[in-house]
Amino acid sequence: MKKLTIRDVDVRGKRVLVRVDFNVPLKDGAVEDDTRIRESLPTIRHLLDNGAAQVVLMSHVGRPKGKDASLSLKPIAERLSQLLGRSVPLVDQPSGDLCLLENLRFDPGEEKNDEAFAKRLAACGDVYVNDGFAVSHRAHASVHAVTKFFQIRAAGFLMEKEIEYLSRLMENPEKPYVAVLGGSKVSDKILIIENLLKRVDALLIGGAMAYTFMKSMNIPVGASRVEEDRLDVARRILEAADQAKVKLVLPKDHVVARKPEAGQRTELHDNSVLEGWMGLDIGPKSVFDFQGELKKAKTVLWNGPLGVFEIPEFSNGTRHIAEFLAKHNATKIVGGGDTVAAVEKFGVKDRMTHVSTGGGACLEFLEGKELPGIAVLSDR
Ligand code: ADP
Ligand code: MG
């Protein structure tokens, strides 16, 4: 780890300003899923246990346009209090040894990376900590501008874990390294694919993305979702894979239906998709193929569901790959909002080596970009 972490910092007697990501789903004024809050507990406990005089937490939730009572962090402060077994007040001005500031995005300065707003935030601490990996691809005031005012800018434990596992994929992944890519669009994943081609031994492609590749090879795809304006890109990627000697595996059979809806009659099409049908999941032969490649892998990256896993009829490909990985002995990294939802749904999240908490941030990291919120942390 090249960045300073809270392990390296003596926080005794100091006021610590901590950017966390408490951007959790709220429903009827209550926290619907507290995963992100729980992920920040080790950092909060560490700072308190090591004698910080004051820990000031800050986060945004949702996309408020100015002050919006329905997007107050109040329910989040309450859930955090329950989880810690002590009260965490929601405050405008820091008080006590632990408190939470109100939604950062209530101030337009946050998203503008405004220096004056950042300076006001900075007045709340002597040391700065970022534990919000999932917001670190955004140059917002609490992540970026605020750091100008601190000499000590350390990563929290969650941030550290994310950087460590994701950097390992970029620097020296244990080989063979196999990436499974799926999801909806090639256009979202072009930069990741280009980066992966420099590093992986095999690239397994499923999901809707596969149909743009197939069409670019003149394989009939019926009514499957295709990005017509990305056929050239797909061809270029296929060529680049060939040159880089990366084995690129596309699905060879498809679960198809007339519409991507529950209750549809499904068929299994081999090799190509017949006219009028949509490919909505990879078929059993493809699952077998993908597993054959994964079996050899010492490192696996998975981003993007292999079918419309939200609908039971089209979830088997994703489920079988998830279950296979759960049993496979390798470093297994999962990233992407929907892919994380899939491993949770199929009950195998705990069997993965690392499940990234950052959707967009994780993708940008794997594209090889330096995230603005990580770049500004102190080096060790
Ligand atoms: P992530 O959030 O993990 O990066 P994406 O957002 O790229 O993943 O893609 C997820 C979406 O792709 C899911 O909602 C899934 O239903 C959809 N999808 C997967 N396969 C197909 C397919 N064959 N046709 C249409 N949509 C698909
Ligand atoms: Mg998504």
mmCIF file of C-alpha atoms and ligand atoms in Angstrom:
data_model
loop_
_atom_site.group_PDB
_atom_site.id
_atom_site.type_symbol
_atom_site.label_atom_id
_atom_site.label_comp_id
_atom_site.label_asym_id
_atom_site.label_seq_id
_atom_site.Cartn_x
_atom_site.Cartn_y
_atom_site.Cartn_z
ATOM 1 C CA MET A 1 0.000 0.000 0.000
ATOM 2 C CA LYS A 2 1.551 3.263 -1.163
ATOM 3 C CA LYS A 3 -0.926 5.522 0.570
ATOM 4 C CA LEU A 4 -0.938 6.490 4.203
ATOM 5 C CA THR A 5 -3.598 4.617 6.197
ATOM 6 C CA ILE A 6 -5.127 5.206 9.598
ATOM 7 C CA ARG A 7 -2.835 2.474 10.920
ATOM 8 C CA ASP A 8 0.110 4.820 10.236
ATOM 9 C CA VAL A 9 -1.376 7.850 11.984
ATOM 10 C CA ASP A 10 -1.352 8.737 15.670
ATOM 11 C CA VAL A 11 -4.814 10.205 16.192
ATOM 12 C CA ARG A 12 -4.576 10.568 19.979
ATOM 13 C CA GLY A 13 -6.084 13.879 21.040
ATOM 14 C CA LYS A 14 -6.796 14.856 17.428
ATOM 15 C CA ARG A 15 -10.014 15.832 15.705
ATOM 16 C CA VAL A 16 -10.491 13.512 12.723
ATOM 17 C CA LEU A 17 -12.679 14.451 9.768
ATOM 18 C CA VAL A 18 -13.824 11.286 7.965
ATOM 19 C CA ARG A 19 -15.468 11.079 4.526
ATOM 20 C CA VAL A 20 -17.614 7.962 4.545
ATOM 21 C CA ASP A 21 -20.052 6.682 1.968
ATOM 22 C CA PHE A 22 -23.429 6.476 3.661
ATOM 23 C CA ASN A 23 -25.257 6.813 0.364
ATOM 24 C CA VAL A 24 -27.646 4.001 1.307
ATOM 25 C CA PRO A 25 -31.113 3.324 -0.085
ATOM 26 C CA LEU A 26 -33.798 5.049 2.021
ATOM 27 C CA LYS A 27 -37.447 4.040 2.033
ATOM 28 C CA ASP A 28 -40.237 5.798 3.928
ATOM 29 C CA GLY A 29 -37.680 7.650 6.018
ATOM 30 C CA ALA A 30 -35.770 4.531 7.044
ATOM 31 C CA VAL A 31 -32.561 2.824 5.947
ATOM 32 C CA GLU A 32 -33.411 -0.038 3.613
ATOM 33 C CA ASP A 33 -29.936 -1.602 3.364
ATOM 34 C CA ASP A 34 -27.234 -0.703 5.884
ATOM 35 C CA THR A 35 -24.315 -2.528 4.210
ATOM 36 C CA ARG A 36 -22.404 0.664 3.555
ATOM 37 C CA ILE A 37 -22.839 1.853 7.122
ATOM 38 C CA ARG A 38 -21.599 -1.464 8.494
ATOM 39 C CA GLU A 39 -18.584 -1.392 6.151
ATOM 40 C CA SER A 40 -17.403 1.837 7.802
ATOM 41 C CA LEU A 41 -17.579 0.568 11.391
ATOM 42 C CA PRO A 42 -13.997 -0.776 11.635
ATOM 43 C CA THR A 43 -12.596 2.656 10.738
ATOM 44 C CA ILE A 44 -14.871 4.519 13.170
ATOM 45 C CA ARG A 45 -14.110 2.080 16.003
ATOM 46 C CA HIS A 46 -10.381 2.226 15.329
ATOM 47 C CA LEU A 47 -10.330 6.035 15.556
ATOM 48 C CA LEU A 48 -12.337 6.056 18.796
ATOM 49 C CA ASP A 49 -10.352 3.205 20.352
ATOM 50 C CA ASN A 50 -7.100 4.976 19.537
ATOM 51 C CA GLY A 51 -7.997 8.098 21.425
ATOM 52 C CA ALA A 52 -9.187 10.535 18.758
ATOM 53 C CA ALA A 53 -10.570 13.581 20.574
ATOM 54 C CA GLN A 54 -13.390 13.932 18.077
ATOM 55 C CA VAL A 55 -14.501 11.901 15.062
ATOM 56 C CA VAL A 56 -16.576 13.933 12.602
ATOM 57 C CA LEU A 57 -18.253 11.823 9.918
ATOM 58 C CA MET A 58 -19.486 13.320 6.663
ATOM 59 C CA SER A 59 -21.412 11.854 3.726
ATOM 60 C CA HIS A 60 -24.004 12.579 1.111
ATOM 61 C CA VAL A 61 -27.119 10.581 0.384
ATOM 62 C CA GLY A 62 -29.099 10.702 -2.861
ATOM 63 C CA ARG A 63 -29.147 13.637 -5.238
ATOM 64 C CA PRO A 64 -30.817 16.528 -3.405
ATOM 65 C CA LYS A 65 -31.214 19.822 -5.208
ATOM 66 C CA GLY A 66 -30.504 22.087 -2.256
ATOM 67 C CA LYS A 67 -31.928 21.311 1.203
ATOM 68 C CA ASP A 68 -34.447 18.477 1.090
ATOM 69 C CA ALA A 69 -35.810 17.061 4.349
ATOM 70 C CA SER A 70 -36.555 13.705 2.702
ATOM 71 C CA LEU A 71 -32.800 13.282 2.124
ATOM 72 C CA SER A 72 -31.649 14.134 5.640
ATOM 73 C CA LEU A 73 -29.023 11.798 7.125
ATOM 74 C CA LYS A 74 -31.177 11.485 10.251
ATOM 75 C CA PRO A 75 -32.269 7.868 9.665
ATOM 76 C CA ILE A 76 -28.626 7.048 8.900
ATOM 77 C CA ALA A 77 -27.438 8.623 12.174
ATOM 78 C CA GLU A 78 -30.056 6.510 13.952
ATOM 79 C CA ARG A 79 -28.989 3.282 12.289
ATOM 80 C CA LEU A 80 -25.328 4.043 12.963
ATOM 81 C CA SER A 81 -26.182 4.685 16.627
ATOM 82 C CA GLN A 82 -27.868 1.270 16.801
ATOM 83 C CA LEU A 83 -24.930 -0.465 15.154
ATOM 84 C CA LEU A 84 -22.382 1.163 17.468
ATOM 85 C CA GLY A 85 -24.560 0.856 20.559
ATOM 86 C CA ARG A 86 -24.119 4.539 21.371
ATOM 87 C CA SER A 87 -25.605 7.791 20.221
ATOM 88 C CA VAL A 88 -24.264 9.527 17.108
ATOM 89 C CA PRO A 89 -25.853 12.964 16.868
ATOM 90 C CA LEU A 90 -26.586 14.585 13.515
ATOM 91 C CA VAL A 91 -25.116 18.069 13.750
ATOM 92 C CA ASP A 92 -24.389 21.294 11.872
ATOM 93 C CA GLN A 93 -21.357 22.083 14.030
ATOM 94 C CA PRO A 94 -19.188 19.244 15.406
ATOM 95 C CA SER A 95 -19.820 18.301 19.026
ATOM 96 C CA GLY A 96 -18.906 15.472 21.392
ATOM 97 C CA ASP A 97 -16.456 12.695 20.533
ATOM 98 C CA LEU A 98 -18.472 11.325 17.602
ATOM 99 C CA CYS A 99 -20.989 13.037 15.324
ATOM 100 C CA LEU A 100 -22.299 13.059 11.772
ATOM 101 C CA LEU A 101 -22.660 16.145 9.599
ATOM 102 C CA GLU A 102 -25.860 16.673 7.585
ATOM 103 C CA ASN A 103 -26.047 15.670 3.883
ATOM 104 C CA LEU A 104 -23.052 17.273 2.154
ATOM 105 C CA ARG A 105 -25.023 17.795 -1.043
ATOM 106 C CA PHE A 106 -27.408 20.189 0.692
ATOM 107 C CA ASP A 107 -24.648 22.700 -0.086
ATOM 108 C CA PRO A 108 -24.067 23.313 -3.813
ATOM 109 C CA GLY A 109 -20.363 23.725 -2.987
ATOM 110 C CA GLU A 110 -19.970 19.968 -2.488
ATOM 111 C CA GLU A 111 -20.491 18.876 -6.089
ATOM 112 C CA LYS A 112 -18.724 21.990 -7.409
ATOM 113 C CA ASN A 113 -15.591 21.062 -5.478
ATOM 114 C CA ASP A 114 -15.836 24.574 -4.069
ATOM 115 C CA GLU A 115 -12.856 25.738 -2.086
ATOM 116 C CA ALA A 116 -14.740 27.959 0.374
ATOM 117 C CA PHE A 117 -17.090 25.088 1.259
ATOM 118 C CA ALA A 118 -14.105 22.743 1.538
ATOM 119 C CA LYS A 119 -12.415 25.168 3.920
ATOM 120 C CA ARG A 120 -15.452 25.190 6.176
ATOM 121 C CA LEU A 121 -15.437 21.394 6.241
ATOM 122 C CA ALA A 122 -11.700 21.360 6.900
ATOM 123 C CA ALA A 123 -12.202 23.500 10.003
ATOM 124 C CA CYS A 124 -13.849 20.413 11.573
ATOM 125 C CA GLY A 125 -10.661 18.360 11.810
ATOM 126 C CA ASP A 126 -6.904 18.187 12.324
ATOM 127 C CA VAL A 127 -6.528 14.980 10.321
ATOM 128 C CA TYR A 128 -8.434 13.918 7.203
ATOM 129 C CA VAL A 129 -9.519 10.351 6.493
ATOM 130 C CA ASN A 130 -11.253 9.058 3.367
ATOM 131 C CA ASP A 131 -13.107 5.759 3.766
ATOM 132 C CA GLY A 132 -15.574 6.425 0.954
ATOM 133 C CA PHE A 133 -14.020 4.501 -1.926
ATOM 134 C CA ALA A 134 -17.319 4.539 -3.824
ATOM 135 C CA VAL A 135 -17.296 8.349 -4.081
ATOM 136 C CA SER A 136 -13.594 8.742 -4.788
ATOM 137 C CA HIS A 137 -13.982 8.913 -8.565
ATOM 138 C CA ARG A 138 -15.736 12.244 -8.092
ATOM 139 C CA ALA A 139 -13.730 15.425 -7.505
ATOM 140 C CA HIS A 140 -16.200 16.775 -4.967
ATOM 141 C CA ALA A 141 -15.330 19.117 -2.102
ATOM 142 C CA SER A 142 -15.392 16.520 0.701
ATOM 143 C CA VAL A 143 -13.226 14.140 -1.326
ATOM 144 C CA HIS A 144 -10.934 16.488 -3.192
ATOM 145 C CA ALA A 145 -10.807 20.240 -2.429
ATOM 146 C CA VAL A 146 -10.940 19.612 1.336
ATOM 147 C CA THR A 147 -7.626 17.755 1.269
ATOM 148 C CA LYS A 148 -5.710 20.959 0.404
ATOM 149 C CA PHE A 149 -6.179 22.019 4.010
ATOM 150 C CA PHE A 150 -4.671 18.919 5.624
ATOM 151 C CA GLN A 151 -1.142 17.717 6.085
ATOM 152 C CA ILE A 152 -2.298 14.230 7.017
ATOM 153 C CA ARG A 153 -4.712 12.642 4.509
ATOM 154 C CA ALA A 154 -5.111 8.954 5.277
ATOM 155 C CA ALA A 155 -7.111 6.060 3.869
ATOM 156 C CA GLY A 156 -9.597 4.303 6.165
ATOM 157 C CA PHE A 157 -9.737 0.492 6.350
ATOM 158 C CA LEU A 158 -12.410 0.087 3.681
ATOM 159 C CA MET A 159 -10.520 2.361 1.308
ATOM 160 C CA GLU A 160 -7.328 0.457 2.051
ATOM 161 C CA LYS A 161 -8.968 -2.883 1.284
ATOM 162 C CA GLU A 162 -10.394 -1.622 -2.009
ATOM 163 C CA ILE A 163 -7.063 -0.157 -3.137
ATOM 164 C CA GLU A 164 -5.131 -3.270 -2.142
ATOM 165 C CA TYR A 165 -7.318 -5.775 -3.949
ATOM 166 C CA LEU A 166 -7.980 -3.707 -7.039
ATOM 167 C CA SER A 167 -4.317 -2.675 -7.423
ATOM 168 C CA ARG A 168 -3.317 -6.301 -7.269
ATOM 169 C CA LEU A 169 -5.351 -6.857 -10.457
ATOM 170 C CA MET A 170 -3.534 -3.982 -12.124
ATOM 171 C CA GLU A 171 -0.032 -4.754 -10.924
ATOM 172 C CA ASN A 172 0.759 -8.401 -10.503
ATOM 173 C CA PRO A 173 -2.247 -10.697 -10.605
ATOM 174 C CA GLU A 174 -1.411 -14.328 -10.081
ATOM 175 C CA LYS A 175 -1.724 -16.089 -13.444
ATOM 176 C CA PRO A 176 -3.720 -17.443 -15.113
ATOM 177 C CA TYR A 177 -5.905 -14.377 -14.806
ATOM 178 C CA VAL A 178 -9.413 -14.722 -16.264
ATOM 179 C CA ALA A 179 -11.993 -11.944 -16.513
ATOM 180 C CA VAL A 180 -15.722 -12.546 -16.850
ATOM 181 C CA LEU A 181 -17.533 -9.603 -18.378
ATOM 182 C CA GLY A 182 -21.217 -9.164 -18.950
ATOM 183 C CA GLY A 183 -23.911 -6.613 -18.368
ATOM 184 C CA SER A 184 -25.808 -4.433 -20.679
ATOM 185 C CA LYS A 185 -23.499 -2.348 -22.813
ATOM 186 C CA VAL A 186 -20.197 -2.639 -24.614
ATOM 187 C CA SER A 187 -19.995 1.146 -24.552
ATOM 188 C CA ASP A 188 -19.840 1.172 -20.727
ATOM 189 C CA LYS A 189 -17.018 -1.340 -20.701
ATOM 190 C CA ILE A 190 -14.756 -0.472 -23.640
ATOM 191 C CA LEU A 191 -12.061 1.133 -21.502
ATOM 192 C CA ILE A 192 -12.062 -1.761 -19.044
ATOM 193 C CA ILE A 193 -11.806 -4.301 -21.830
ATOM 194 C CA GLU A 194 -8.881 -2.445 -23.394
ATOM 195 C CA ASN A 195 -7.127 -2.358 -20.060
ATOM 196 C CA LEU A 196 -7.853 -6.044 -19.377
ATOM 197 C CA LEU A 197 -6.456 -7.125 -22.732
ATOM 198 C CA LYS A 198 -3.013 -6.079 -21.472
ATOM 199 C CA ARG A 199 -3.307 -8.255 -18.402
ATOM 200 C CA VAL A 200 -5.611 -11.270 -18.706
ATOM 201 C CA ASP A 201 -5.103 -14.706 -20.186
ATOM 202 C CA ALA A 202 -8.762 -15.147 -21.078
ATOM 203 C CA LEU A 203 -11.801 -12.907 -21.380
ATOM 204 C CA LEU A 204 -15.219 -14.520 -21.090
ATOM 205 C CA ILE A 205 -18.018 -12.361 -22.458
ATOM 206 C CA GLY A 206 -21.714 -12.846 -21.730
ATOM 207 C CA GLY A 207 -24.699 -10.597 -21.087
ATOM 208 C CA ALA A 208 -26.185 -8.293 -23.695
ATOM 209 C CA MET A 209 -22.668 -7.185 -24.546
ATOM 210 C CA ALA A 210 -22.026 -10.536 -26.224
ATOM 211 C CA TYR A 211 -24.562 -9.774 -28.958
ATOM 212 C CA THR A 212 -22.762 -6.676 -30.169
ATOM 213 C CA PHE A 213 -19.622 -8.790 -30.491
ATOM 214 C CA MET A 214 -21.493 -11.587 -32.259
ATOM 215 C CA LYS A 215 -23.156 -9.209 -34.683
ATOM 216 C CA SER A 216 -19.783 -7.640 -35.462
ATOM 217 C CA MET A 217 -18.705 -11.159 -36.536
ATOM 218 C CA ASN A 218 -21.826 -11.505 -38.704
ATOM 219 C CA ILE A 219 -23.379 -14.101 -36.417
ATOM 220 C CA PRO A 220 -27.199 -13.748 -36.409
ATOM 221 C CA VAL A 221 -28.453 -12.375 -33.081
ATOM 222 C CA GLY A 222 -32.203 -12.080 -33.794
ATOM 223 C CA ALA A 223 -33.804 -9.337 -31.735
ATOM 224 C CA SER A 224 -31.125 -9.353 -29.023
ATOM 225 C CA ARG A 225 -29.934 -6.056 -27.691
ATOM 226 C CA VAL A 226 -27.148 -4.714 -29.919
ATOM 227 C CA GLU A 227 -25.323 -1.398 -29.938
ATOM 228 C CA GLU A 228 -25.247 -0.764 -33.675
ATOM 229 C CA ASP A 229 -22.900 2.176 -33.225
ATOM 230 C CA ARG A 230 -20.334 0.002 -31.434
ATOM 231 C CA LEU A 231 -19.860 -2.731 -34.022
ATOM 232 C CA ASP A 232 -16.562 -1.206 -35.122
ATOM 233 C CA VAL A 233 -15.352 -1.006 -31.554
ATOM 234 C CA ALA A 234 -16.295 -4.649 -31.041
ATOM 235 C CA ARG A 235 -14.335 -5.661 -34.163
ATOM 236 C CA ARG A 236 -11.344 -3.666 -32.993
ATOM 237 C CA ILE A 237 -11.452 -5.366 -29.575
ATOM 238 C CA LEU A 238 -11.637 -8.817 -31.186
ATOM 239 C CA GLU A 239 -8.557 -8.016 -33.230
ATOM 240 C CA ALA A 240 -6.704 -6.580 -30.263
ATOM 241 C CA ALA A 241 -7.472 -9.733 -28.266
ATOM 242 C CA ASP A 242 -6.113 -11.831 -31.085
ATOM 243 C CA GLN A 243 -2.907 -9.818 -31.219
ATOM 244 C CA ALA A 244 -2.478 -9.853 -27.447
ATOM 245 C CA LYS A 245 -3.047 -13.644 -27.529
ATOM 246 C CA VAL A 246 -5.919 -13.295 -25.093
ATOM 247 C CA LYS A 247 -8.449 -16.076 -25.442
ATOM 248 C CA LEU A 248 -11.791 -14.366 -25.975
ATOM 249 C CA VAL A 249 -14.750 -16.651 -25.317
ATOM 250 C CA LEU A 250 -18.270 -15.778 -26.454
ATOM 251 C CA PRO A 251 -21.371 -17.774 -25.516
ATOM 252 C CA LYS A 252 -22.147 -20.655 -27.872
ATOM 253 C CA ASP A 253 -25.729 -21.193 -26.764
ATOM 254 C CA HIS A 254 -28.439 -18.832 -25.613
ATOM 255 C CA VAL A 255 -31.592 -18.803 -23.511
ATOM 256 C CA VAL A 256 -33.983 -16.765 -25.630
ATOM 257 C CA ALA A 257 -37.503 -15.368 -25.363
ATOM 258 C CA ARG A 258 -39.689 -12.950 -27.304
ATOM 259 C CA LYS A 259 -39.443 -10.325 -24.567
ATOM 260 C CA PRO A 260 -37.245 -9.738 -21.517
ATOM 261 C CA GLU A 261 -40.129 -10.402 -19.127
ATOM 262 C CA ALA A 262 -41.067 -12.990 -16.541
ATOM 263 C CA GLY A 263 -43.515 -15.688 -17.630
ATOM 264 C CA GLN A 264 -42.305 -15.767 -21.255
ATOM 265 C CA ARG A 265 -41.850 -19.035 -23.093
ATOM 266 C CA THR A 266 -38.127 -19.643 -23.471
ATOM 267 C CA GLU A 267 -36.100 -21.628 -25.999
ATOM 268 C CA LEU A 268 -32.487 -22.652 -26.192
ATOM 269 C CA HIS A 269 -30.719 -21.579 -29.389
ATOM 270 C CA ASP A 270 -27.360 -22.967 -30.457
ATOM 271 C CA ASN A 271 -24.613 -20.842 -32.011
ATOM 272 C CA SER A 272 -26.855 -17.999 -33.113
ATOM 273 C CA VAL A 273 -30.194 -16.467 -32.132
ATOM 274 C CA LEU A 274 -33.113 -16.975 -34.499
ATOM 275 C CA GLU A 275 -35.068 -14.087 -35.904
ATOM 276 C CA GLY A 276 -37.619 -12.513 -33.591
ATOM 277 C CA TRP A 277 -35.961 -13.901 -30.434
ATOM 278 C CA MET A 278 -33.842 -12.114 -27.849
ATOM 279 C CA GLY A 279 -30.807 -13.672 -26.206
ATOM 280 C CA LEU A 280 -31.352 -13.102 -22.481
ATOM 281 C CA ASP A 281 -28.963 -15.535 -20.812
ATOM 282 C CA ILE A 282 -26.051 -17.782 -21.664
ATOM 283 C CA GLY A 283 -27.035 -21.432 -22.142
ATOM 284 C CA PRO A 284 -25.675 -24.569 -20.420
ATOM 285 C CA LYS A 285 -22.933 -25.236 -23.007
ATOM 286 C CA SER A 286 -21.625 -21.724 -22.499
ATOM 287 C CA VAL A 287 -21.707 -22.154 -18.731
ATOM 288 C CA PHE A 288 -19.666 -25.344 -19.142
ATOM 289 C CA ASP A 289 -17.197 -23.507 -21.419
ATOM 290 C CA PHE A 290 -16.812 -20.581 -19.049
ATOM 291 C CA GLN A 291 -16.317 -22.914 -16.104
ATOM 292 C CA GLY A 292 -13.615 -24.750 -18.060
ATOM 293 C CA GLU A 293 -11.649 -21.519 -18.365
ATOM 294 C CA LEU A 294 -12.342 -20.436 -14.794
ATOM 295 C CA LYS A 295 -11.127 -23.778 -13.462
ATOM 296 C CA LYS A 296 -7.588 -22.895 -14.569
ATOM 297 C CA ALA A 297 -7.660 -19.383 -13.128
ATOM 298 C CA LYS A 298 -5.687 -18.287 -10.076
ATOM 299 C CA THR A 299 -7.183 -14.807 -10.349
ATOM 300 C CA VAL A 300 -10.721 -13.960 -11.464
ATOM 301 C CA LEU A 301 -12.357 -10.608 -12.050
ATOM 302 C CA TRP A 302 -16.107 -10.624 -12.575
ATOM 303 C CA ASN A 303 -17.974 -7.567 -13.780
ATOM 304 C CA GLY A 304 -21.395 -7.703 -15.360
ATOM 305 C CA PRO A 305 -24.204 -10.276 -15.043
ATOM 306 C CA LEU A 306 -24.310 -12.911 -17.804
ATOM 307 C CA GLY A 307 -28.031 -12.569 -18.372
ATOM 308 C CA VAL A 308 -31.105 -10.767 -17.134
ATOM 309 C CA PHE A 309 -30.534 -12.299 -13.700
ATOM 310 C CA GLU A 310 -33.324 -10.234 -12.119
ATOM 311 C CA ILE A 311 -35.857 -12.510 -13.895
ATOM 312 C CA PRO A 312 -35.746 -16.178 -12.815
ATOM 313 C CA GLU A 313 -36.074 -17.545 -16.373
ATOM 314 C CA PHE A 314 -32.858 -15.757 -17.377
ATOM 315 C CA SER A 315 -30.851 -16.040 -14.166
ATOM 316 C CA ASN A 316 -29.268 -19.483 -14.490
ATOM 317 C CA GLY A 317 -26.086 -18.468 -16.311
ATOM 318 C CA THR A 318 -25.249 -15.847 -13.727
ATOM 319 C CA ARG A 319 -26.217 -18.154 -10.860
ATOM 320 C CA HIS A 320 -24.135 -21.089 -12.124
ATOM 321 C CA ILE A 321 -21.069 -18.914 -12.584
ATOM 322 C CA ALA A 322 -21.600 -17.383 -9.121
ATOM 323 C CA GLU A 323 -21.930 -20.827 -7.544
ATOM 324 C CA PHE A 324 -18.915 -22.133 -9.417
ATOM 325 C CA LEU A 325 -16.773 -19.235 -8.257
ATOM 326 C CA ALA A 326 -17.985 -19.719 -4.689
ATOM 327 C CA LYS A 327 -16.320 -23.162 -4.682
ATOM 328 C CA HIS A 328 -13.307 -22.295 -6.820
ATOM 329 C CA ASN A 329 -10.037 -21.685 -5.033
ATOM 330 C CA ALA A 330 -8.536 -18.463 -6.442
ATOM 331 C CA THR A 331 -8.428 -14.739 -5.806
ATOM 332 C CA LYS A 332 -11.948 -13.719 -6.838
ATOM 333 C CA ILE A 333 -12.767 -10.044 -7.213
ATOM 334 C CA VAL A 334 -16.309 -8.888 -7.987
ATOM 335 C CA GLY A 335 -17.182 -5.355 -9.049
ATOM 336 C CA GLY A 336 -20.107 -3.449 -10.531
ATOM 337 C CA GLY A 337 -23.386 -2.526 -8.847
ATOM 338 C CA ASP A 338 -25.529 -5.173 -10.543
ATOM 339 C CA THR A 339 -22.910 -7.907 -10.301
ATOM 340 C CA VAL A 340 -22.613 -7.309 -6.562
ATOM 341 C CA ALA A 341 -26.421 -7.492 -6.328
ATOM 342 C CA ALA A 342 -26.250 -10.817 -8.197
ATOM 343 C CA VAL A 343 -23.685 -12.443 -5.870
ATOM 344 C CA GLU A 344 -25.757 -11.257 -2.925
ATOM 345 C CA LYS A 345 -28.941 -12.633 -4.447
ATOM 346 C CA PHE A 346 -27.344 -16.035 -5.021
ATOM 347 C CA GLY A 347 -25.928 -16.080 -1.487
ATOM 348 C CA VAL A 348 -22.241 -16.317 -2.400
ATOM 349 C CA LYS A 349 -20.980 -12.859 -1.518
ATOM 350 C CA ASP A 350 -19.036 -14.181 1.481
ATOM 351 C CA ARG A 351 -17.247 -16.726 -0.694
ATOM 352 C CA MET A 352 -15.586 -14.065 -2.822
ATOM 353 C CA THR A 353 -12.150 -12.671 -1.963
ATOM 354 C CA HIS A 354 -13.280 -9.094 -2.406
ATOM 355 C CA VAL A 355 -16.581 -7.542 -3.409
ATOM 356 C CA SER A 356 -16.045 -3.909 -4.304
ATOM 357 C CA THR A 357 -18.333 -1.345 -2.698
ATOM 358 C CA GLY A 358 -17.702 1.108 -5.534
ATOM 359 C CA GLY A 359 -19.748 0.675 -8.704
ATOM 360 C CA GLY A 360 -18.474 3.529 -10.873
ATOM 361 C CA ALA A 361 -15.322 3.994 -8.794
ATOM 362 C CA CYS A 362 -14.378 0.342 -9.225
ATOM 363 C CA LEU A 363 -14.896 0.460 -12.985
ATOM 364 C CA GLU A 364 -12.803 3.622 -13.323
ATOM 365 C CA PHE A 365 -10.047 2.106 -11.186
ATOM 366 C CA LEU A 366 -9.931 -0.943 -13.452
ATOM 367 C CA GLU A 367 -9.847 1.283 -16.520
ATOM 368 C CA GLY A 368 -6.477 2.368 -15.152
ATOM 369 C CA LYS A 369 -7.553 5.847 -14.133
ATOM 370 C CA GLU A 370 -6.186 7.449 -11.013
ATOM 371 C CA LEU A 371 -9.236 8.364 -8.924
ATOM 372 C CA PRO A 372 -9.158 12.004 -7.780
ATOM 373 C CA GLY A 373 -10.023 11.128 -4.181
ATOM 374 C CA ILE A 374 -7.206 8.569 -3.967
ATOM 375 C CA ALA A 375 -4.605 10.674 -5.784
ATOM 376 C CA VAL A 376 -4.824 13.365 -3.069
ATOM 377 C CA LEU A 377 -4.208 11.004 -0.120
ATOM 378 C CA SER A 378 -0.751 11.284 1.496
ATOM 379 C CA ASP A 379 1.901 8.885 0.313
ATOM 380 C CA ARG A 380 3.542 6.753 2.961
HETATM 381 P P1 ADP B 1 -22.747 -3.810 -13.418
HETATM 382 O O1 ADP B 1 -23.653 -2.847 -12.693
HETATM 383 O O2 ADP B 1 -22.432 -5.014 -12.583
HETATM 384 O O3 ADP B 1 -21.508 -3.142 -13.975
HETATM 385 P P2 ADP B 1 -24.253 -3.553 -15.867
HETATM 386 O O4 ADP B 1 -24.914 -2.349 -15.313
HETATM 387 O O5 ADP B 1 -23.288 -3.387 -16.982
HETATM 388 O O6 ADP B 1 -23.566 -4.404 -14.689
HETATM 389 O O7 ADP B 1 -25.356 -4.552 -16.445
HETATM 390 C C1 ADP B 1 -26.378 -5.101 -15.672
HETATM 391 C C2 ADP B 1 -27.641 -5.315 -16.449
HETATM 392 O O8 ADP B 1 -27.424 -6.029 -17.661
HETATM 393 C C3 ADP B 1 -28.636 -6.132 -15.664
HETATM 394 O O9 ADP B 1 -29.710 -5.299 -15.316
HETATM 395 C C4 ADP B 1 -29.050 -7.242 -16.620
HETATM 396 O O10 ADP B 1 -30.449 -7.473 -16.622
HETATM 397 C C5 ADP B 1 -28.613 -6.719 -17.955
HETATM 398 N N1 ADP B 1 -28.389 -7.809 -18.918
HETATM 399 C C6 ADP B 1 -27.559 -8.849 -18.782
HETATM 400 N N2 ADP B 1 -27.651 -9.680 -19.858
HETATM 401 C C7 ADP B 1 -28.570 -9.134 -20.677
HETATM 402 C C8 ADP B 1 -29.124 -9.519 -21.948
HETATM 403 N N3 ADP B 1 -28.720 -10.637 -22.566
HETATM 404 N N4 ADP B 1 -30.057 -8.705 -22.505
HETATM 405 C C9 ADP B 1 -30.440 -7.576 -21.889
HETATM 406 N N5 ADP B 1 -29.971 -7.170 -20.693
HETATM 407 C C10 ADP B 1 -29.038 -7.937 -20.091
HETATM 408 MG MG MG B 2 -25.095 -1.424 -13.429
#
